[in-house]
Amino acid sequence: MTEVVALLDELQRIGKLVDGYLEPQLARRRPARLWEAAYHLPKAGGKRLRPFFTINVCKALGGREEDALPPAVAIELIQAFSLVHDDIIDRDSTRRGVPTVHKKWGVPTAIVAGDLLHIKAYDIVTKAALTNQRLARVLPNIIDEINRSTIEICEGQELDEELERKLQPTESEYFEMISKKTAALFEASTAVGAQAAESTSEAVESMREFGQALGIAFQIVDDILGVTADEKELGKPVGSDIREGKRTLLVIHTLTKGSCQERKSLLKALGNRKATARDSSTATKALISSGAVEYSRRKAREYTEKARTALLTLPESDYRTLLDNALTFVVKRTY
Amino acid sequence: MTEVVALLDELQRIGKLVDGYLEPQLARRRPARLWEAAYHLPKAGGKRLRPFFTINVCKALGGREEDALPPAVAIELIQAFSLVHDDIIDRDSTRRGVPTVHKKWGVPTAIVAGDLLHIKAYDIVTKAALTNQRLARVLPNIIDEINRSTIEICEGQELDEELERKLQPTESEYFEMISKKTAALFEASTAVGAQAAESTSEAVESMREFGQALGIAFQIVDDILGVTADEKELGKPVGSDIREGKRTLLVIHTLTKGSCQERKSLLKALGNRKATARDSSTATKALISSGAVEYSRRKAREYTEKARTALLTLPESDYRTLLDNALTFVVKRTY
């Protein structure tokens, strides 16, 4: 229990650090309409999980918080940029409980606002490196991690769309997709923390493994919550994953291992934006009765253990304990 | 005449250099559909003016071509990325004589393909800096130039849309807009050339002034060609600038200085996608009779001279002569 309190305190502290860093970068700039649109999502909060991992990995490897903060903020902006563009693509109208950028300012401004967040991610680390010698030394490595993950996010976005067009999506296609679309940025968040601490390439590699496995576990839990959480917890209507046709692990498991009736119930609502509440509810029940929720929980635990093994290559410290607790939190969270 | 031949030879040589560098970066990657969409516009050619300026500024300042090439290619990719997103926003269906990316692959893939080109711009300079010590030293400065110009491109895009909504756009608003939307990347192309040569901050500043004035002259000439060139030269239908409602210098001059009849003829077709060929032609005639074409030519010459003054701060060399000829070419070009 005290561990949870300590973790939540740290997440809150990181949230304030990130907010304090972002505000002068994004607020009260001109043209006002564009910068407001760009600031909209970062201002709406979020768990700040990725900056938490960057900063605490850096400290667990003997690095300094002030060197980790600019890349941590950059990672958060990459996340925001990709969400703004994803929301246009997925035609989502709410995110973090507020209207999406394109819903409020229109698609043209949302495209450009996303681009701005993308540039500011690079701008923040680059500007910091111009006055911080230590960061200047590792700047090419940090930008390289950011580039690699962002390329994978783009590829993952395309793979996700391809998966939705496939009649028989396989589990391995699913894992390739989430490894890029979701886990790549967790991987960058932990690897960049190690880079900011000027760690050995072995330590960087271990932190990549940690972030990658953590990110996969995170996404599977997200898939599960789309079915089991309530609307307030989710910040979007229950069953919307199904109606939007998202190929979650639960959907893929039910399509490949479910009974004929379960598959039929699921397919009636899957990707059908006009599905009734009853259709959605029947489809949700099929995901449960097929054993997909249980199976996904098991998979999430597997990846959590993989992440933990990579994490435990770090020397013991309070920071490592915090990271370990965060890993547990990611899998046990209810929103 | 020999100067023109030498310049065209050099532009062709740079074009091949850039193509050779880009091909392995963008071709035959997976997911194939996404990378094909990203490669579509860079493969369609273009004048490669910006890489020409980066490379020749670097050499005119005593730098090496191999250090200038990666940032030159990065600038070309920034240009491609911004065009892909602009075409979505402006709903343009052809560019460089081929269908636009969103027309061929749809808006979602075009958004992500643009993002990929954006990342590859950073990736190319960063990867080069990992193995090139000289580039590693100036990497923060180069990325800083790219960030600054790309932020301005985004702001310019928004200002352009705001200008289209204004009833009385002023000339100073026009210059602020094109200074960001078009000239910022020319400025980056020349400044980055100076950075790659590890020049003094004075030389970098002069090259910024050169690129900025050159970019403004380039845009004004573009505005003029939208009215005076034929469809084949333009790569798009004549009069499309008017029907799309673009606030060119010619339009603003006619709206502020034209006769009542000229303003009326222009407003009938301006921003009216359903304007007849006759309406477009009458509007075009108003742009000419109002003296806007002449006025714009004079302005373009003014900025060319400003650019030339900045250019002539460089020591005399064959590279400087090439740059000077390119400046003349930009203003005299017919497409």
Coordinates of N, CA and C in Angstrom, one line a residue, chain A residues 30-31 33-35 81 85 88-89 108-109 111-112 115-116 118-120 122-123 126-127 129-130 139-141 143-144 147 150-151 154-155 157-159 161-162 165 176 180, chain B residues 30-31 33-35 81 85 88-89 108-109 111-112 115-116 118-120 122-123 126-127 129-130 139-141 143-144 147 150-151 154-155 157-159 161-162 165 176 180:
Chain A
R30 N 2.0 32.8 -30.9 CA 1.2 33.2 -32.0 C 1.6 32.5 -33.3
P31 N 0.7 32.2 -34.2 CA -0.7 32.4 -34.2 C -1.5 31.7 -33.1
R33 N -4.4 30.6 -32.4 CA -5.3 29.5 -32.6 C -4.6 28.2 -32.8
L34 N -3.5 28.2 -33.5 CA -2.7 27.1 -33.8 C -2.0 26.5 -32.6
W35 N -1.4 27.4 -31.8 CA -0.7 27.0 -30.6 C -1.6 26.5 -29.5
F81 N 1.8 14.1 -30.1 CA 1.7 14.3 -31.6 C 1.1 13.1 -32.2
H85 N -2.7 13.0 -34.4 CA -2.8 12.4 -35.8 C -3.7 11.1 -35.8
I88 N -7.4 11.9 -35.7 CA -7.9 12.3 -37.0 C -8.2 11.0 -37.8
I89 N -7.2 10.1 -37.8 CA -7.3 8.9 -38.6 C -8.5 8.0 -38.1
P108 N -7.6 20.4 -40.8 CA -6.4 21.1 -41.2 C -5.5 21.6 -40.0
T109 N -6.1 22.3 -39.1 CA -5.4 22.8 -37.9 C -4.9 21.6 -37.1
I111 N -3.9 18.6 -38.1 CA -2.7 18.1 -38.8 C -1.5 18.9 -38.4
V112 N -1.6 20.2 -38.6 CA -0.5 21.1 -38.3 C -0.1 21.2 -36.9
D115 N 1.9 18.3 -36.1 CA 3.3 18.5 -36.7 C 4.1 19.4 -35.7
L116 N 3.4 20.4 -35.2 CA 4.1 21.3 -34.2 C 4.6 20.6 -33.0
H118 N 5.3 17.5 -32.8 CA 6.4 16.6 -33.3 C 7.7 17.4 -33.3
I119 N 7.7 18.6 -33.9 CA 8.9 19.4 -34.0 C 9.4 19.8 -32.6
K120 N 8.4 20.2 -31.7 CA 8.8 20.7 -30.4 C 9.5 19.6 -29.6
Y122 N 11.7 17.5 -30.8 CA 13.1 17.6 -31.2 C 13.7 18.9 -30.7
D123 N 12.9 19.9 -30.7 CA 13.3 21.3 -30.3 C 13.8 21.3 -28.8
T126 N 17.1 19.4 -28.4 CA 18.1 20.1 -29.1 C 18.5 21.4 -28.3
K127 N 17.5 22.2 -27.9 CA 17.8 23.4 -27.2 C 18.5 23.1 -25.9
A129 N 20.5 20.6 -25.3 CA 21.8 20.2 -25.6 C 22.7 21.4 -25.9
L130 N 22.1 22.5 -26.4 CA 22.9 23.7 -26.7 C 23.6 24.3 -25.5
L139 N 23.3 13.6 -27.5 CA 22.2 14.0 -28.3 C 21.9 13.1 -29.6
P140 N 23.0 12.8 -30.3 CA 22.7 11.9 -31.5 C 22.1 10.6 -31.1
N141 N 22.5 10.0 -30.0 CA 21.9 8.7 -29.5 C 20.5 8.9 -29.1
I143 N 18.4 11.3 -30.1 CA 17.5 11.6 -31.2 C 17.3 10.3 -32.1
D144 N 18.4 9.5 -32.1 CA 18.3 8.3 -32.8 C 17.2 7.4 -32.2
N147 N 13.8 8.9 -33.2 CA 13.5 8.6 -34.6 C 13.1 7.2 -34.8
T150 N 9.6 6.6 -33.4 CA 8.6 7.3 -34.1 C 8.3 6.7 -35.5
I151 N 9.3 6.2 -36.2 CA 9.2 5.5 -37.4 C 8.3 4.2 -37.2
C154 N 4.6 5.1 -36.7 CA 4.0 5.2 -38.1 C 3.7 3.9 -38.7
E155 N 4.7 3.0 -38.7 CA 4.5 1.7 -39.3 C 3.4 0.9 -38.6
Q157 N 0.9 2.1 -37.0 CA -0.4 2.7 -37.4 C -0.9 2.1 -38.7
E158 N 0.0 2.0 -39.6 CA -0.4 1.4 -40.9 C -0.7 -0.1 -40.7
L159 N 0.1 -0.8 -39.9 CA -0.2 -2.3 -39.7 C -1.5 -2.5 -39.0
E161 N -4.2 -0.5 -39.4 CA -5.2 -0.4 -40.4 C -5.3 -1.7 -41.3
E162 N -4.1 -2.2 -41.6 CA -4.1 -3.4 -42.5 C -4.7 -4.6 -41.7
R165 N -8.4 -4.7 -42.0 CA -8.9 -5.2 -43.3 C -8.8 -6.7 -43.5
E176 N 3.3 -8.0 -33.7 CA 4.1 -7.1 -34.5 C 3.5 -5.7 -34.5
K180 N 5.2 -2.2 -32.4 CA 5.5 -0.9 -33.0 C 4.6 0.2 -32.6
Chain B
R30 N 9.0 -2.1 -45.5 CA 7.7 -2.6 -45.1 C 7.2 -1.9 -43.9
P31 N 5.9 -1.7 -43.7 CA 4.8 -2.1 -44.6 C 4.9 -1.3 -46.0
R33 N 3.0 -0.5 -48.4 CA 2.0 0.5 -48.8 C 2.4 1.9 -48.3
L34 N 2.7 1.9 -47.0 CA 3.1 3.1 -46.3 C 4.3 3.8 -46.9
W35 N 5.4 2.9 -47.1 CA 6.6 3.5 -47.6 C 6.5 3.9 -49.0
F81 N 7.6 16.5 -46.8 CA 6.7 16.3 -45.7 C 5.6 17.4 -45.7
H85 N 1.4 17.1 -46.3 CA 0.3 17.6 -45.4 C -0.4 18.8 -46.0
I88 N -3.1 17.7 -48.4 CA -4.4 17.2 -47.7 C -5.2 18.5 -47.3
I89 N -4.6 19.4 -46.7 CA -5.3 20.6 -46.2 C -5.9 21.4 -47.3
P108 N -5.7 9.0 -44.3 CA -5.0 8.5 -43.2 C -3.6 8.1 -43.5
T109 N -3.4 7.4 -44.6 CA -2.0 7.0 -45.0 C -1.2 8.2 -45.4
I111 N -1.4 11.2 -44.1 CA -1.0 11.9 -42.8 C 0.3 11.2 -42.3
V112 N 0.2 9.9 -42.2 CA 1.3 9.1 -41.6 C 2.5 9.1 -42.6
D115 N 4.3 12.2 -41.9 CA 5.0 12.1 -40.6 C 6.3 11.3 -40.8
L116 N 6.3 10.3 -41.6 CA 7.5 9.5 -41.9 C 8.6 10.3 -42.6
H118 N 9.0 13.4 -42.4 CA 9.4 14.4 -41.4 C 10.5 13.7 -40.5
I119 N 10.2 12.5 -40.0 CA 11.1 11.8 -39.1 C 12.4 11.5 -39.9
K120 N 12.3 11.0 -41.2 CA 13.4 10.6 -42.0 C 14.4 11.8 -42.1
Y122 N 15.1 14.1 -39.9 CA 15.9 14.1 -38.7 C 16.9 12.9 -38.7
D123 N 16.3 11.7 -39.1 CA 17.0 10.5 -39.1 C 18.3 10.5 -39.9
T126 N 21.0 12.7 -38.3 CA 21.4 12.1 -37.0 C 22.3 10.9 -37.3
K127 N 21.9 10.0 -38.2 CA 22.6 8.8 -38.6 C 24.0 9.2 -39.1
A129 N 25.6 11.9 -38.5 CA 26.5 12.5 -37.4 C 27.1 11.4 -36.5
L130 N 26.4 10.2 -36.5 CA 26.9 9.1 -35.7 C 28.3 8.6 -36.2
L139 N 25.8 19.1 -35.2 CA 24.4 18.6 -35.2 C 23.4 19.4 -34.5
P140 N 23.7 19.8 -33.2 CA 22.6 20.6 -32.5 C 22.3 21.9 -33.3
N141 N 23.3 22.5 -33.9 CA 23.0 23.7 -34.7 C 22.1 23.4 -35.9
I143 N 20.1 20.8 -36.4 CA 18.8 20.4 -36.0 C 18.0 21.6 -35.6
D144 N 18.7 22.5 -34.9 CA 18.0 23.8 -34.4 C 17.5 24.6 -35.6
N147 N 14.5 22.8 -37.0 CA 13.3 23.0 -36.1 C 12.7 24.3 -36.3
T150 N 10.9 24.7 -39.5 CA 9.7 23.8 -39.6 C 8.5 24.4 -38.8
I151 N 8.9 24.9 -37.6 CA 7.9 25.6 -36.8 C 7.3 26.7 -37.6
C154 N 4.8 25.6 -40.2 CA 3.5 25.3 -39.6 C 2.7 26.6 -39.3
E155 N 3.4 27.6 -38.7 CA 2.7 28.8 -38.4 C 2.3 29.5 -39.7
Q157 N 1.5 28.1 -42.4 CA 0.3 27.4 -43.0 C -1.0 27.9 -42.3
E158 N -0.9 28.1 -41.0 CA -2.1 28.6 -40.2 C -2.4 30.1 -40.6
L159 N -1.3 30.9 -40.8 CA -1.5 32.3 -41.2 C -2.1 32.4 -42.6
E161 N -4.2 30.2 -43.9 CA -5.6 30.0 -43.7 C -6.3 31.2 -43.1
E162 N -5.7 31.8 -42.2 CA -6.3 33.0 -41.5 C -6.5 34.2 -42.6
R165 N -9.4 33.9 -44.7 CA -10.7 34.3 -44.0 C -10.9 35.8 -43.9
E176 N 4.4 38.5 -43.8 CA 4.7 37.7 -42.6 C 4.4 36.2 -43.0
K180 N 7.3 33.0 -43.4 CA 7.2 31.7 -42.7 C 6.9 30.5 -43.5

